[in-house]
Coordinates of C-alpha atoms in Angstrom, one line a residue:
X30 CA -82.3 -42.2 11.8
X31 CA -85.2 -39.8 11.9
X32 CA -86.8 -37.8 14.7
X33 CA -90.5 -38.2 13.9
X34 CA -93.7 -36.9 15.4
X35 CA -96.9 -38.8 14.9
X36 CA -100.3 -37.2 15.3
X37 CA -102.4 -40.1 16.2
X38 CA -101.1 -43.6 17.3
X39 CA -103.8 -46.0 16.1
X40 CA -102.1 -49.4 16.1
X41 CA -98.6 -47.8 16.1
X42 CA -97.9 -49.3 12.7
X43 CA -96.2 -46.2 11.3
X44 CA -93.8 -45.6 14.2
X45 CA -92.9 -49.3 14.3
X46 CA -92.4 -49.4 10.5
X47 CA -90.1 -46.3 10.6
X48 CA -88.1 -47.8 13.5
X49 CA -87.7 -51.1 11.6
X50 CA -86.5 -49.5 8.3
X51 CA -84.6 -46.6 9.9
X52 CA -82.9 -48.1 13.0
X53 CA -82.1 -45.5 15.7
X54 CA -85.1 -43.4 14.8
X55 CA -87.0 -41.7 17.7
X56 CA -90.7 -41.4 17.7
X57 CA -93.1 -39.2 19.7
X58 CA -96.7 -40.1 19.3
X59 CA -99.4 -37.6 20.3
X60 CA -102.5 -39.7 21.1
X61 CA -105.7 -38.4 22.6
X62 CA -107.0 -41.8 23.6
X63 CA -105.2 -43.3 26.6
X64 CA -107.1 -46.6 26.6
X65 CA -106.0 -47.0 22.9
X66 CA -102.4 -46.8 23.9
X67 CA -103.0 -49.4 26.7
X68 CA -104.7 -51.7 24.1
X69 CA -101.8 -51.3 21.7
X70 CA -99.4 -52.3 24.4
X71 CA -101.4 -55.3 25.7
X72 CA -102.8 -56.6 22.4
X73 CA -100.3 -55.5 19.8
X74 CA -97.0 -55.7 21.7
X75 CA -96.2 -52.0 21.5
X76 CA -93.4 -51.3 23.9
X77 CA -92.8 -47.7 25.0
X78 CA -89.2 -46.6 25.4
X79 CA -86.9 -43.6 24.9
X80 CA -87.2 -44.3 21.2
X81 CA -91.0 -44.6 21.2
X82 CA -92.6 -42.1 23.5
X83 CA -96.3 -41.3 23.9
X84 CA -98.0 -38.1 25.1
X85 CA -101.6 -38.6 26.0
X86 CA -103.7 -35.6 25.1
X87 CA -104.9 -33.4 22.3
X88 CA -102.2 -32.9 19.6
X89 CA -103.3 -29.3 19.1
X90 CA -102.5 -28.6 22.8
X91 CA -99.4 -30.7 23.0
X92 CA -97.7 -29.4 19.8
X93 CA -96.7 -26.0 21.1
X94 CA -94.6 -27.8 23.8
X95 CA -92.3 -29.2 21.2
X96 CA -89.0 -27.5 20.2
X97 CA -88.8 -25.6 17.0
X98 CA -87.0 -27.4 14.1
X99 CA -86.8 -30.6 16.1
X100 CA -88.6 -33.1 13.8
X101 CA -87.5 -34.6 10.4
X102 CA -90.9 -36.0 9.8
X103 CA -94.4 -35.2 11.0
X104 CA -97.2 -37.7 10.2
X105 CA -100.8 -36.8 10.6
X106 CA -102.9 -39.9 11.1
X107 CA -105.6 -38.9 13.6
X108 CA -109.2 -39.7 12.9
X109 CA -112.5 -39.2 14.7
X110 CA -114.6 -41.7 12.8
X111 CA -113.8 -41.2 9.1
X112 CA -112.6 -37.6 9.4
X113 CA -109.5 -35.9 10.6
X114 CA -110.7 -33.7 13.6
X115 CA -111.3 -30.2 12.2
X116 CA -109.0 -28.5 14.7
X117 CA -106.1 -30.5 13.4
X118 CA -106.6 -29.2 9.9
X119 CA -106.5 -25.4 10.5
X120 CA -103.8 -23.0 9.3
X121 CA -102.8 -22.3 12.9
X122 CA -102.2 -26.0 13.5
X123 CA -100.3 -26.5 10.3
X124 CA -98.1 -23.5 11.2
X125 CA -97.2 -25.2 14.4
X126 CA -96.3 -28.3 12.5
X127 CA -94.1 -26.2 10.3
X128 CA -92.5 -24.7 13.3
X129 CA -91.5 -28.0 14.8
X130 CA -90.2 -29.4 11.5
X131 CA -86.6 -29.2 10.5
X132 CA -85.9 -27.1 7.4
X133 CA -85.7 -30.2 5.2
X134 CA -88.6 -31.9 7.0
X135 CA -91.9 -33.1 5.6
X136 CA -95.4 -33.2 6.9
X137 CA -97.4 -36.2 5.6
X138 CA -101.1 -36.2 6.3
X139 CA -103.5 -39.1 5.7
X140 CA -107.1 -38.1 5.2
X141 CA -110.3 -39.5 3.7
X142 CA -112.7 -37.7 1.4
X143 CA -115.4 -38.4 -1.1
X144 CA -116.7 -36.5 -4.2
X145 CA -116.9 -33.5 -4.6
X146 CA -113.6 -33.6 -2.6
X147 CA -114.2 -30.4 -0.7
X148 CA -112.2 -31.5 2.3
X149 CA -109.2 -32.4 0.2
X150 CA -109.3 -29.1 -1.6
X151 CA -109.7 -27.2 1.6
X152 CA -106.8 -28.9 3.3
X153 CA -104.6 -28.5 0.2
X154 CA -105.3 -24.8 0.3
X155 CA -104.3 -24.8 3.9
X156 CA -101.0 -26.6 3.3
X157 CA -100.3 -24.3 0.3
X158 CA -100.8 -21.3 2.6
X159 CA -98.0 -22.5 4.9
X160 CA -95.6 -24.7 2.9
X161 CA -93.6 -23.8 -0.2
X162 CA -94.1 -27.3 -1.7
X163 CA -97.2 -29.4 -1.6
X164 CA -98.1 -32.7 -3.2
X165 CA -101.0 -35.2 -3.3
X166 CA -100.7 -38.9 -3.4
X167 CA -103.9 -40.8 -4.4
X168 CA -105.2 -43.2 -7.0
X169 CA -106.1 -41.4 -10.3
X170 CA -109.8 -42.3 -9.9
X171 CA -109.7 -40.4 -6.6
X172 CA -108.0 -37.4 -8.1
X173 CA -110.5 -37.3 -11.0
X174 CA -113.3 -37.3 -8.3
X175 CA -114.8 -40.5 -9.5
X176 CA -114.4 -42.2 -6.2
X177 CA -113.5 -41.3 -2.6
X178 CA -111.0 -42.9 -0.3
X179 CA -107.6 -42.2 1.2
X180 CA -105.5 -39.2 0.1
X181 CA -102.0 -38.5 1.4
X182 CA -101.0 -34.8 1.4
X183 CA -97.4 -33.8 1.7
X184 CA -96.1 -30.4 2.7
X185 CA -92.5 -29.1 3.0
X186 CA -90.5 -25.9 2.8
X187 CA -88.0 -27.8 0.7
X188 CA -88.7 -29.3 -2.7
X189 CA -90.4 -32.6 -2.5
X190 CA -88.4 -35.2 -4.2
X191 CA -90.0 -38.6 -4.5
X192 CA -86.7 -40.3 -3.8
X193 CA -86.3 -38.2 -0.6
X194 CA -89.8 -39.3 0.5
X195 CA -88.9 -42.9 0.0
X196 CA -85.8 -42.3 2.2
X197 CA -88.1 -40.8 4.9

């Protein structure tokens, strides 16, 4: 089981997936949009419990209230339109994520960018300034800068082993 922190709830797909494949996992979701949580409960069947908690409010303000080294996995999946809100991409915010992560933990960030990929490059530089190990997951055409779309960035203080990521 994992202790996971989700920045952004959306349809709660990721917390429910981790709970299904890693029984006994505990999820805390930081979600700014209270009505979205209500919608997920009423329309998508999301059930809150001790294993799936939600904190309504801005993740940047909520994160300092979490214990150091308490999370195995932190997933950033918050969007304001097509973009990750800028205040969730700063070095200070990423340092807080690092603080709450267990030493073997991983931060996985979903973001969208388009050529010339300035946002991806900037966020990679931010992650590299905090984490010892950083990786990018994206289609080759995105990495070449031919097309835009989703990029997944991963940061950790421990070496990133793809088998270990699959286990997470």
